[in-house]
Amino acid sequence: MIGLILSEAILFIAAGLIGFAIGWRARALASARRMADERRDVEYLRSALSEAQVRRARIS
């Protein structure tokens, strides 16, 4: 009986660890994608600002 309870506890712990690992990996992938999107947006905004400054300097 104790062996059955112990094996059930071990399986429960293993399932929890596997779920945690899958969730952690999904979070890491989502975070990396979000960071790449933010980097791309910042680069786009920097280039747009540079172009606007050049156009403004040419007009002045």
mmCIF file of C-alpha atoms in Angstrom:
data_model
loop_
_atom_site.group_PDB
_atom_site.id
_atom_site.type_symbol
_atom_site.label_atom_id
_atom_site.label_comp_id
_atom_site.label_asym_id
_atom_site.label_seq_id
_atom_site.Cartn_x
_atom_site.Cartn_y
_atom_site.Cartn_z
ATOM 1 C CA MET A 1 0.000 0.000 0.000
ATOM 2 C CA ILE A 2 2.806 2.362 0.883
ATOM 3 C CA GLY A 3 4.527 1.521 -2.407
ATOM 4 C CA LEU A 4 1.368 2.403 -4.312
ATOM 5 C CA ILE A 5 1.045 5.759 -2.546
ATOM 6 C CA LEU A 6 4.746 6.458 -3.037
ATOM 7 C CA SER A 7 4.641 5.624 -6.746
ATOM 8 C CA GLU A 8 1.547 7.807 -7.154
ATOM 9 C CA ALA A 9 3.318 10.684 -5.409
ATOM 10 C CA ILE A 10 6.367 10.248 -7.631
ATOM 11 C CA LEU A 11 4.207 10.266 -10.762
ATOM 12 C CA PHE A 12 2.398 13.378 -9.538
ATOM 13 C CA ILE A 13 5.707 15.142 -8.892
ATOM 14 C CA ALA A 14 7.038 14.069 -12.297
ATOM 15 C CA ALA A 15 3.906 15.360 -14.030
ATOM 16 C CA GLY A 16 4.243 18.658 -12.169
ATOM 17 C CA LEU A 17 7.881 19.032 -13.178
ATOM 18 C CA ILE A 18 7.130 18.217 -16.803
ATOM 19 C CA GLY A 19 4.290 20.748 -16.821
ATOM 20 C CA PHE A 20 6.536 23.354 -15.229
ATOM 21 C CA ALA A 21 9.273 22.717 -17.805
ATOM 22 C CA ILE A 22 6.834 22.996 -20.711
ATOM 23 C CA GLY A 23 5.378 26.213 -19.300
ATOM 24 C CA TRP A 24 8.821 27.676 -18.671
ATOM 25 C CA ARG A 25 9.915 26.894 -22.235
ATOM 26 C CA ALA A 26 6.739 28.390 -23.698
ATOM 27 C CA ARG A 27 7.268 31.526 -21.611
ATOM 28 C CA ALA A 28 10.894 31.788 -22.750
ATOM 29 C CA LEU A 29 9.916 31.421 -26.411
ATOM 30 C CA ALA A 30 7.163 34.029 -26.078
ATOM 31 C CA SER A 31 9.560 36.395 -24.316
ATOM 32 C CA ALA A 32 12.205 35.973 -27.022
ATOM 33 C CA ARG A 33 9.634 36.650 -29.731
ATOM 34 C CA ARG A 34 8.380 39.735 -27.897
ATOM 35 C CA MET A 35 11.930 41.048 -27.487
ATOM 36 C CA ALA A 36 12.638 40.538 -31.206
ATOM 37 C CA ASP A 37 9.441 42.400 -32.100
ATOM 38 C CA GLU A 38 10.369 45.249 -29.762
ATOM 39 C CA ARG A 39 13.895 45.451 -31.211
ATOM 40 C CA ARG A 40 12.466 45.614 -34.727
ATOM 41 C CA ASP A 41 9.987 48.323 -33.702
ATOM 42 C CA VAL A 42 12.706 50.389 -32.024
ATOM 43 C CA GLU A 43 14.925 50.103 -35.095
ATOM 44 C CA TYR A 44 12.034 51.190 -37.325
ATOM 45 C CA LEU A 45 11.289 54.174 -35.080
ATOM 46 C CA ARG A 46 14.963 55.184 -34.991
ATOM 47 C CA SER A 47 15.216 55.125 -38.766
ATOM 48 C CA ALA A 48 11.956 57.063 -39.115
ATOM 49 C CA LEU A 49 13.245 59.673 -36.670
ATOM 50 C CA SER A 50 16.545 59.962 -38.541
ATOM 51 C CA GLU A 51 14.738 60.438 -41.841
ATOM 52 C CA ALA A 52 12.477 63.082 -40.322
ATOM 53 C CA GLN A 53 15.476 64.941 -38.899
ATOM 54 C CA VAL A 54 17.245 64.871 -42.274
ATOM 55 C CA ARG A 55 14.140 66.162 -44.053
ATOM 56 C CA ARG A 56 13.749 68.910 -41.464
ATOM 57 C CA ALA A 57 17.407 69.912 -41.818
ATOM 58 C CA ARG A 58 17.081 70.099 -45.603
ATOM 59 C CA ILE A 59 14.008 72.318 -45.353
ATOM 60 C CA SER A 60 15.635 74.729 -42.878
#
